[in-house]
Amino acid sequence: MGRPEPYVLFSQTFNHPHLDEYVDEVVFGEPIVITACEFLEQNASSASQALTLLGATSPPSFALEVFVKCEGETRFRRLCHPFLYSHSSSNVLEVEAVVTNHLVVRGSYRSLSLVIYGNTAEDLGQFNIEFDDNSLRNLVSSAEGKLEDLPLALHSTNLTIEESVFSLNALSIPVVASDISIEVKQFLQLLLKILELSKLGDAVDKTVSIVVSAASSYVTCDLCYAANSQKNLTWGKSKDCEELHGVISEARLELLELYKVLEPESGNGSADSLARCTFLDFEADLVNSKELVDMYSQYFNFSKNSSSFGHHQLSQEENVVLGLSVALFLCSSRESCFHFVNSGGMEQLAHLFCHDKQNSTAITLLLLGVIERATRYSIGCEGFFGWWPREDENVPSGISEGYSQLLKLLLQKPRHDVASLATYVLHRLRFYEVASRYECAVLSVLGGLSSVARVSSVTLNMLISAKSQIKRLLKLINSRGPIEDPSPVACASRSLILGQTEGLLSYKATSSLIASSNCSFSNWDIDLHLLELLKERGLLPLSAALLSSSILRSEVGHAMDVFVDIASSIEALIFSLLFCRSGLIFLLNHPELSATLIHALRGNGDVNKEEFLPLRYASILISKGFFCSPQEVGMVVGVHLRVVNAIDRLLTSTPHSEEFLWVLWELCGLSRSDCGHQALLALGYFPEAVSVLIEALHFVKEPEPDAKISGSTLCGVSPLNLAISHSAAEILEVIVTDSTASTLSSWIGHALEIHKALLSSSPGSNRKDAPTRLLEWIDAGVVYHKNGATGLLRCAAVLASGGDAHLTSTSILASELTDGENAVGESSSGSDINVMETLGKFISEKSFDGVTLRDSSVAQLTTAFRILAFISENSTVAAVLYDEGAIAVIYAVLVNCRFMLERSSNNYDYLVDEGTECNSTSDLLLERNREQSLVDLLVPSLVLLINLLHKLQVFPLKI
């Protein structure tokens, strides 16, 4: 007698209230042999035709671990490798037969439909006992719980704050130099040797020229940073440092060559010995930063007359330029800046501002450059304010002469480069002043609470002071971005689209308008030097101590109102850090500090994981004066930092590895909640991570025969690579479907590359899987690349009139790429014009009542109208779109949305009717999702309409 065929031993759906990590178990009444497990997708049927269970597994992808306990064993063991469930892979898990009566599944899910196949031990003992469904139910019991003898999870989702917030490896921001480099020391020491030579003659002018040229490179770099700060500029700062290092090396070579010529003429050395001179000769005699400052002290005494400072062969103006150039190099590190300030250098700079009214523009820029370098550190700020040295944390009273002169300089309406650098420095100085006053107020509050254990009148006054300072600090930290030239010529150049040979509405001409749109939450990084000053003034630990105060939390009346206002401002400031790359990396560069802050926000109470708000919603609530509980803010911060940690691990993980996949799974899991979904949008701040995700889309073409993960190989592709590709598509879908301009700008440049990767890879078994959905969303972006906004508008007209926009080679939005150069949207201009004319005719005759759009058409239209809405904020673009017939296309979309929403309302009434059979939850959710997609389409359509109508209001004569 042969071995009996396996049959269904157990089938059930485990349901839970919300998405989390769960452990569910199945206990059999007698030993059984498990041969396979099946996990049923939403609304899917089992491979066994006799089984009536309908799948309800949610979410569509997650990681699972399966364990069994065998007879005689005290602990569970893994039945197989971790199973990576998704629609794109086989959901039947075939395992090596094992005898057990206890099976456990563990994973992050909301519901799980599980079918277990196998035989009873008696079957295999050739008793051949048949069981019907009722007898099986009597053998089986199921439960959920947390079994203490399970092996530790390979990648648990229930992590402590300390486990989920840790230091970064790949992501970083430039580190502040503790001291000037050896090259700069050698350069300055060599310069001093030359200036001390007895016979300089005309060579002194060449020496000054070399030094000033090197210093000008530093100032130019600072001007670019201050006036033309771009999004994610911190990503490229290391390149700037390398360029400046090259400038110093070149200047040092020039000085050495000059020194070799001048030294013999002064009688201080032979030509033969100097010919062998190298920079290493100076290394043994290098002086420290303090000695350098002391040696150059005579060049900084700007308050004395020309005969008392500088070099005797130089004019007063040349000495000023030389002294400022040397000061610029000395203020380029923390230690040397300290010695410069401690020797009275900042007072000399302030004197130069106050008394030399006839400074040239070049000297003014150089002076501002020195102040900018020095004020990157707290010692420089305090020296410029005249606070140094401070005896305690109290901020000295009085007026800063240097600060006043900076304000007067701006009131004189100088050149834009001077004004932008002065504004940049003023903003930093004001920021430091407010941060210092906040520090003083909070320390006074905490000191008062520790001594009296209650809020006294003095403590309340300091609490009110802390409230006003944190509000000012919040405004200052949110006042970031480029300092634009207000001149009429500059304003005109920003609004006009000039020098574009491909047309006014081409992708090249208009793509930059997306990033500058008003429909974004944040486009600009926070200045790294401001963040460093925040750290030095202890803003985050002091705020955490204030929020953790049990005395303040238990107060009532006015004290409680002030405390709540402070808490809201602290929350808003933390949100500002979460909205940019530099802020996120700053928080994770100090993981202990961030963990302390999260603990202070969360407190001791439990937070319902389904109820806390996403970042954007919470940020808007606070900005409008509503209160957001610190517990929710703490959860939001924790989720965002966890996402950035995952991004960091993604950049360091080996492609085609299980670790790489686990990171993707973690990001997918985080995206299941509203808060995690928005946290995933932080990927837009890290273009290097977006590139890694796009590259992962190609993995489905690259078989990996050694992949150690369960599942069968599909079309020569390993399950590991298939899961990686689909997970990357799911993450990119989160980014592509976001409605803000800042997120759109992060992926629109990659649209062609994503499109090519998706089409060249094999689609999954489910045609509505993540790669297919992603393809629909980016299709309009590809049209925009190839045909510009005009082609995008005409394709939208085809879709709005009910045209078939499915991904075929004959459609207007054809998505066929046979090579890297081919593109979508290749259609004859004549057919486009006919479509626009026909649509306009229907509308003018009022014969267009609306059509039902395909789901794919709604997605394509949504992306198209988002692009058009963002670029239409430019008046030139708006005028051309109006002339091209954009109003008619918008009208058609609005009519279609009204028509479909009316039908959707009728469908909903039918679905909830108790007399109908089609009233499943999945049908209701599907109808709800369709309605939401129509609302998502309506929003950019109305924004585009408003922009065009505003254009008509400004220029009514063109109607």
Tab-separated table of C-alpha atoms in Angstrom, residues 275-624:
chain	number	residue	atom	x	y	z
A	275	ALA	CA	66.322	73.440	-4.040
A	276	ARG	CA	65.820	70.372	-1.846
A	277	CYS	CA	63.256	72.154	0.354
A	278	THR	CA	59.859	70.519	0.614
A	279	PHE	CA	56.824	70.993	2.796
A	280	LEU	CA	58.002	68.171	4.993
A	281	ASP	CA	60.880	70.401	6.077
A	282	PHE	CA	58.387	72.588	7.876
A	283	GLU	CA	56.476	69.743	9.512
A	284	ALA	CA	58.986	69.255	12.312
A	285	ASP	CA	58.827	72.973	13.126
A	286	LEU	CA	55.024	73.322	12.973
A	287	VAL	CA	53.532	75.518	15.653
A	288	ASN	CA	50.106	75.034	17.224
A	289	SER	CA	47.055	77.182	16.593
A	290	LYS	CA	47.598	79.465	19.594
A	291	GLU	CA	51.154	80.201	18.546
A	292	LEU	CA	50.021	80.975	15.009
A	293	VAL	CA	47.449	83.462	16.297
A	294	ASP	CA	50.063	85.114	18.504
A	295	MET	CA	52.568	85.308	15.662
A	296	TYR	CA	50.042	87.039	13.408
A	297	SER	CA	48.664	89.362	16.099
A	298	GLN	CA	50.188	92.482	14.525
A	299	TYR	CA	48.204	91.847	11.329
A	300	PHE	CA	44.857	91.913	13.212
A	301	ASN	CA	45.289	95.206	15.058
A	302	PHE	CA	42.927	97.073	12.751
A	303	SER	CA	42.206	99.660	15.434
A	304	LYS	CA	45.796	101.014	15.268
A	305	ASN	CA	47.250	103.319	12.611
A	306	SER	CA	49.000	102.032	9.517
A	307	SER	CA	52.490	102.282	11.024
A	308	SER	CA	51.572	100.089	13.983
A	309	PHE	CA	50.174	97.001	12.291
A	310	GLY	CA	50.756	94.828	9.268
A	311	HIS	CA	53.741	94.897	6.952
A	312	HIS	CA	55.636	98.154	6.486
A	313	GLN	CA	55.843	97.784	2.671
A	314	LEU	CA	52.046	97.464	2.284
A	315	SER	CA	49.447	100.192	2.263
A	316	GLN	CA	46.766	100.261	4.924
A	317	GLU	CA	44.197	98.739	2.580
A	318	GLU	CA	46.600	95.972	1.552
A	319	ASN	CA	47.365	95.220	5.191
A	320	VAL	CA	43.650	95.002	5.935
A	321	VAL	CA	43.170	92.555	3.065
A	322	LEU	CA	46.152	90.472	4.179
A	323	GLY	CA	45.027	90.454	7.808
A	324	LEU	CA	41.473	89.431	6.880
A	325	SER	CA	42.760	86.670	4.607
A	326	VAL	CA	44.885	85.195	7.401
A	327	ALA	CA	41.985	85.559	9.870
A	328	LEU	CA	39.761	83.650	7.449
A	329	PHE	CA	42.087	80.646	7.535
A	330	LEU	CA	42.487	80.811	11.312
A	331	CYS	CA	38.699	80.869	11.824
A	332	SER	CA	38.215	77.713	9.749
A	333	SER	CA	38.419	75.350	12.742
A	334	ARG	CA	37.097	75.317	16.274
A	335	GLU	CA	40.391	75.428	18.188
A	336	SER	CA	42.123	78.098	16.097
A	337	CYS	CA	38.918	80.172	16.114
A	338	PHE	CA	38.868	79.951	19.913
A	339	HIS	CA	42.377	81.369	20.136
A	340	PHE	CA	41.537	84.063	17.575
A	341	VAL	CA	38.489	85.173	19.584
A	342	ASN	CA	40.305	84.852	22.901
A	343	SER	CA	43.030	87.187	21.635
A	344	GLY	CA	40.467	89.882	20.816
A	345	GLY	CA	40.158	89.157	17.112
A	346	MET	CA	36.362	89.580	16.940
A	347	GLU	CA	36.571	93.012	18.566
A	348	GLN	CA	39.039	94.026	15.846
A	349	LEU	CA	36.610	92.843	13.159
A	350	ALA	CA	33.787	94.821	14.769
A	351	HIS	CA	36.053	97.893	14.879
A	352	LEU	CA	36.772	97.490	11.171
A	353	PHE	CA	33.020	97.480	10.510
A	354	CYS	CA	32.360	100.486	12.693
A	355	HIS	CA	35.166	102.879	11.741
A	356	ASP	CA	36.297	102.079	8.194
A	357	LYS	CA	33.313	103.483	6.330
A	358	GLN	CA	35.031	103.522	2.935
A	359	ASN	CA	35.654	99.783	2.715
A	360	SER	CA	35.527	98.495	-0.849
A	361	THR	CA	33.090	95.756	-1.832
A	362	ALA	CA	35.951	93.248	-1.945
A	363	ILE	CA	37.038	94.104	1.613
A	364	THR	CA	33.428	94.005	2.832
A	365	LEU	CA	32.934	90.548	1.338
A	366	LEU	CA	36.182	89.336	2.845
A	367	LEU	CA	35.234	90.774	6.232
A	368	LEU	CA	31.818	89.092	6.063
A	369	GLY	CA	33.539	85.873	5.063
A	370	VAL	CA	35.715	85.954	8.185
A	371	ILE	CA	32.685	86.666	10.397
A	372	GLU	CA	30.741	83.851	8.713
A	373	ARG	CA	33.565	81.385	9.353
A	374	ALA	CA	33.972	82.474	12.970
A	375	THR	CA	30.249	82.406	13.801
A	376	ARG	CA	29.990	78.733	12.843
A	377	TYR	CA	31.104	78.139	16.427
A	378	SER	CA	29.579	79.394	19.643
A	379	ILE	CA	32.860	81.061	20.638
A	380	GLY	CA	32.766	83.153	17.454
A	381	CYS	CA	29.153	84.212	18.027
A	382	GLU	CA	29.875	85.216	21.605
A	383	GLY	CA	32.990	87.099	20.570
A	384	PHE	CA	31.118	89.067	17.907
A	385	PHE	CA	28.318	89.905	20.358
A	386	GLY	CA	30.912	91.061	22.908
A	387	TRP	CA	29.828	88.401	25.427
A	388	TRP	CA	33.198	86.639	25.678
A	389	PRO	CA	34.247	85.615	28.211
A	390	ARG	CA	30.985	84.716	29.967
A	391	GLU	CA	31.080	83.851	33.653
A	392	ASP	CA	27.818	81.864	33.681
A	393	GLU	CA	24.842	80.939	31.466
A	394	ASN	CA	23.238	84.369	31.825
A	395	VAL	CA	23.179	86.418	28.623
A	396	PRO	CA	24.903	89.807	29.115
A	397	SER	CA	22.796	92.889	28.519
A	398	GLY	CA	23.766	95.691	26.167
A	399	ILE	CA	24.024	96.393	22.453
A	400	SER	CA	26.404	94.618	20.091
A	401	GLU	CA	28.240	97.113	17.891
A	402	GLY	CA	29.085	94.494	15.301
A	403	TYR	CA	25.479	93.306	15.025
A	404	SER	CA	24.275	96.902	14.687
A	405	GLN	CA	26.774	97.568	11.895
A	406	LEU	CA	25.586	94.504	10.005
A	407	LEU	CA	22.029	95.846	10.147
A	408	LYS	CA	23.187	99.258	8.962
A	409	LEU	CA	25.020	97.598	6.077
A	410	LEU	CA	21.784	95.965	4.902
A	411	LEU	CA	19.879	99.259	5.181
A	412	GLN	CA	22.360	100.778	2.726
A	413	LYS	CA	21.033	98.371	0.049
A	414	PRO	CA	24.400	96.959	-1.039
A	415	ARG	CA	25.064	94.577	-3.913
A	416	HIS	CA	23.158	91.308	-3.759
A	417	ASP	CA	26.209	89.175	-2.962
A	418	VAL	CA	27.084	91.431	-0.023
A	419	ALA	CA	23.476	91.610	1.144
A	420	SER	CA	22.947	87.838	0.941
A	421	LEU	CA	26.071	87.023	2.949
A	422	ALA	CA	25.236	89.723	5.521
A	423	THR	CA	21.686	88.367	5.830
A	424	TYR	CA	23.025	84.844	6.239
A	425	VAL	CA	25.357	85.928	9.054
A	426	LEU	CA	22.681	88.048	10.764
A	427	HIS	CA	20.260	85.129	10.717
A	428	ARG	CA	22.835	82.879	12.385
A	429	LEU	CA	23.737	85.471	15.008
A	430	ARG	CA	20.104	86.090	15.884
A	431	PHE	CA	19.546	82.339	16.019
A	432	TYR	CA	22.418	81.920	18.464
A	433	GLU	CA	21.223	84.799	20.623
A	434	VAL	CA	17.708	83.353	20.913
A	435	ALA	CA	19.052	79.833	21.590
A	436	SER	CA	21.268	81.236	24.357
A	437	ARG	CA	18.380	83.109	25.961
A	438	TYR	CA	16.241	79.957	25.791
A	439	GLU	CA	19.036	77.995	27.468
A	440	CYS	CA	19.293	80.585	30.220
A	441	ALA	CA	15.520	80.598	30.808
A	442	VAL	CA	15.179	76.791	30.903
A	443	LEU	CA	18.123	76.386	33.275
A	444	SER	CA	16.537	78.961	35.575
A	445	VAL	CA	13.197	77.135	35.448
A	446	LEU	CA	14.758	73.748	36.188
A	447	GLY	CA	16.859	75.258	38.977
A	448	GLY	CA	13.804	76.881	40.524
A	449	LEU	CA	11.785	73.666	40.361
A	450	SER	CA	14.560	71.624	41.979
A	451	SER	CA	14.945	74.038	44.893
A	452	VAL	CA	11.291	74.875	45.610
A	453	ALA	CA	9.482	71.850	44.048
A	454	ARG	CA	6.740	74.135	42.748
A	455	VAL	CA	6.229	76.898	40.206
A	456	SER	CA	6.942	80.165	42.007
A	457	SER	CA	6.309	83.612	40.542
A	458	VAL	CA	9.996	83.909	39.566
A	459	THR	CA	9.948	80.479	37.924
A	460	LEU	CA	6.732	81.377	36.085
A	461	ASN	CA	8.344	84.518	34.677
A	462	MET	CA	11.284	82.494	33.406
A	463	LEU	CA	8.867	79.930	31.978
A	464	ILE	CA	7.122	82.716	30.065
A	465	SER	CA	10.531	83.895	28.833
A	466	ALA	CA	11.337	80.362	27.656
A	467	LYS	CA	8.022	80.286	25.798
A	468	SER	CA	8.771	83.488	23.877
A	469	GLN	CA	12.315	82.384	23.045
A	470	ILE	CA	11.306	78.943	21.729
A	471	LYS	CA	8.673	80.567	19.510
A	472	ARG	CA	11.296	82.920	18.071
A	473	LEU	CA	13.663	80.016	17.593
A	474	LEU	CA	10.996	78.085	15.690
A	475	LYS	CA	10.467	81.012	13.290
A	476	LEU	CA	14.199	81.339	12.724
A	477	ILE	CA	14.747	77.650	12.024
A	478	ASN	CA	11.871	77.655	9.532
A	479	SER	CA	13.245	80.758	7.769
A	480	ARG	CA	15.521	78.871	5.418
A	481	GLY	CA	16.100	78.614	1.709
A	482	PRO	CA	17.833	80.762	-0.881
A	483	ILE	CA	18.227	84.494	-0.430
A	484	GLU	CA	16.836	85.724	-3.739
A	485	ASP	CA	17.975	88.834	-5.564
A	486	PRO	CA	15.089	91.375	-5.343
A	487	SER	CA	16.194	93.384	-8.367
A	488	PRO	CA	13.712	93.650	-11.288
A	489	VAL	CA	16.100	91.899	-13.650
A	490	ALA	CA	16.546	88.934	-11.302
A	491	CYS	CA	12.793	88.686	-10.675
A	492	ALA	CA	12.134	88.677	-14.410
A	493	SER	CA	14.740	85.988	-15.031
A	494	ARG	CA	13.110	83.764	-12.410
A	495	SER	CA	9.627	84.090	-13.916
A	496	LEU	CA	10.591	83.877	-17.590
A	497	ILE	CA	11.741	80.706	-19.329
A	498	LEU	CA	14.673	81.804	-21.465
A	499	GLY	CA	17.155	80.100	-23.757
A	500	GLN	CA	15.204	76.864	-24.212
A	501	THR	CA	15.579	75.420	-27.712
A	502	GLU	CA	13.199	72.501	-27.041
A	503	GLY	CA	10.166	74.706	-26.352
A	504	LEU	CA	8.663	76.595	-23.443
A	505	LEU	CA	6.833	73.538	-22.084
A	506	SER	CA	9.547	70.923	-22.597
A	507	TYR	CA	10.651	68.785	-19.676
A	508	LYS	CA	14.049	70.477	-19.629
A	509	ALA	CA	12.466	73.939	-19.487
A	510	THR	CA	9.828	73.262	-16.827
A	511	SER	CA	11.002	70.395	-14.592
A	512	SER	CA	12.798	72.752	-12.204
A	513	LEU	CA	9.469	74.516	-11.555
A	514	ILE	CA	8.166	71.424	-9.751
A	515	ALA	CA	10.686	71.689	-6.915
A	516	SER	CA	9.954	75.418	-6.480
A	517	SER	CA	6.186	74.918	-6.270
A	518	ASN	CA	4.269	76.162	-3.247
A	519	CYS	CA	2.596	72.756	-2.901
A	520	SER	CA	5.373	71.227	-0.835
A	521	PHE	CA	6.119	70.846	2.843
A	522	SER	CA	9.852	71.430	2.701
A	523	ASN	CA	12.390	72.005	-0.040
A	524	TRP	CA	15.396	73.178	1.907
A	525	ASP	CA	17.835	71.705	4.358
A	526	ILE	CA	18.496	73.327	7.708
A	527	ASP	CA	21.937	74.914	7.831
A	528	LEU	CA	24.351	72.462	9.414
A	529	HIS	CA	26.017	75.224	11.392
A	530	LEU	CA	22.698	76.156	12.990
A	531	LEU	CA	22.242	72.546	14.048
A	532	GLU	CA	25.730	72.515	15.521
A	533	LEU	CA	24.959	75.689	17.480
A	534	LEU	CA	21.740	74.057	18.730
A	535	LYS	CA	23.805	71.148	19.986
A	536	GLU	CA	26.302	73.436	21.732
A	537	ARG	CA	23.519	75.326	23.492
A	538	GLY	CA	21.903	72.047	24.570
A	539	LEU	CA	18.464	72.774	23.147
A	540	LEU	CA	17.297	69.158	22.836
A	541	PRO	CA	18.417	67.840	26.259
A	542	LEU	CA	17.099	70.965	27.966
A	543	SER	CA	13.773	70.606	26.163
A	544	ALA	CA	13.620	66.935	27.142
A	545	ALA	CA	14.249	67.841	30.788
A	546	LEU	CA	11.530	70.482	30.633
A	547	LEU	CA	8.990	68.106	29.069
A	548	SER	CA	9.846	65.396	31.617
A	549	SER	CA	9.207	67.613	34.632
A	550	SER	CA	6.502	65.991	36.731
A	551	ILE	CA	5.951	69.297	38.542
A	552	LEU	CA	5.128	71.166	35.325
A	553	ARG	CA	2.944	68.310	34.073
A	554	SER	CA	0.863	68.470	37.252
A	555	GLU	CA	0.439	72.273	37.229
A	556	VAL	CA	-2.882	74.002	36.560
A	557	GLY	CA	-3.958	77.453	35.488
A	558	HIS	CA	-1.626	79.914	33.791
A	559	ALA	CA	1.500	77.833	34.400
A	560	MET	CA	-0.086	74.877	32.609
A	561	ASP	CA	-1.107	77.072	29.661
A	562	VAL	CA	2.455	78.349	29.297
A	563	PHE	CA	3.851	74.816	29.583
A	564	VAL	CA	1.483	73.543	26.880
A	565	ASP	CA	2.551	76.394	24.568
A	566	ILE	CA	6.211	75.524	25.154
A	567	ALA	CA	5.509	71.846	24.471
A	568	SER	CA	3.745	72.707	21.193
A	569	SER	CA	6.660	74.884	20.053
A	570	ILE	CA	9.166	72.146	20.912
A	571	GLU	CA	7.075	69.659	18.951
A	572	ALA	CA	6.927	71.994	15.948
A	573	LEU	CA	10.690	72.494	16.084
A	574	ILE	CA	11.265	68.727	16.160
A	575	PHE	CA	8.925	68.355	13.169
A	576	SER	CA	11.064	70.894	11.299
A	577	LEU	CA	14.038	68.569	11.814
A	578	LEU	CA	12.022	65.621	10.472
A	579	PHE	CA	11.151	67.525	7.299
A	580	CYS	CA	14.714	67.658	5.935
A	581	ARG	CA	17.751	65.498	5.349
A	582	SER	CA	20.157	67.406	7.586
A	583	GLY	CA	17.700	67.402	10.502
A	584	LEU	CA	17.114	63.653	10.316
A	585	ILE	CA	20.810	62.847	10.108
A	586	PHE	CA	21.517	65.295	12.931
A	587	LEU	CA	19.107	63.455	15.229
A	588	LEU	CA	20.611	60.071	14.387
A	589	ASN	CA	24.159	61.348	14.752
A	590	HIS	CA	23.230	61.742	18.426
A	591	PRO	CA	21.169	58.571	19.082
A	592	GLU	CA	21.334	58.742	22.872
A	593	LEU	CA	20.072	62.305	22.819
A	594	SER	CA	17.276	61.393	20.385
A	595	ALA	CA	16.243	58.405	22.498
A	596	THR	CA	16.107	60.639	25.580
A	597	LEU	CA	13.921	63.110	23.717
A	598	ILE	CA	11.534	60.363	22.552
A	599	HIS	CA	11.269	59.019	26.106
A	600	ALA	CA	10.502	62.526	27.375
A	601	LEU	CA	7.766	62.963	24.765
A	602	ARG	CA	6.149	59.565	25.260
A	603	GLY	CA	6.203	59.663	29.019
A	604	ASN	CA	5.015	56.621	30.934
A	605	GLY	CA	1.602	56.229	29.337
A	606	ASP	CA	0.705	53.707	26.649
A	607	VAL	CA	-0.021	54.950	23.132
A	608	ASN	CA	-2.489	53.215	20.846
A	609	LYS	CA	-0.445	52.410	17.758
A	610	GLU	CA	-3.400	52.960	15.429
A	611	GLU	CA	-4.330	56.387	16.694
A	612	PHE	CA	-1.217	58.569	16.465
A	613	LEU	CA	-1.167	61.144	13.695
A	614	PRO	CA	1.084	61.234	10.630
A	615	LEU	CA	3.731	63.944	10.457
A	616	ARG	CA	2.110	66.330	7.978
A	617	TYR	CA	-1.274	66.284	9.667
A	618	ALA	CA	0.242	66.776	13.122
A	619	SER	CA	2.477	69.579	11.826
A	620	ILE	CA	-0.474	71.448	10.306
A	621	LEU	CA	-2.525	71.039	13.489
A	622	ILE	CA	0.248	72.577	15.577
A	623	SER	CA	0.808	75.405	13.085
A	624	LYS	CA	-2.906	76.275	13.328
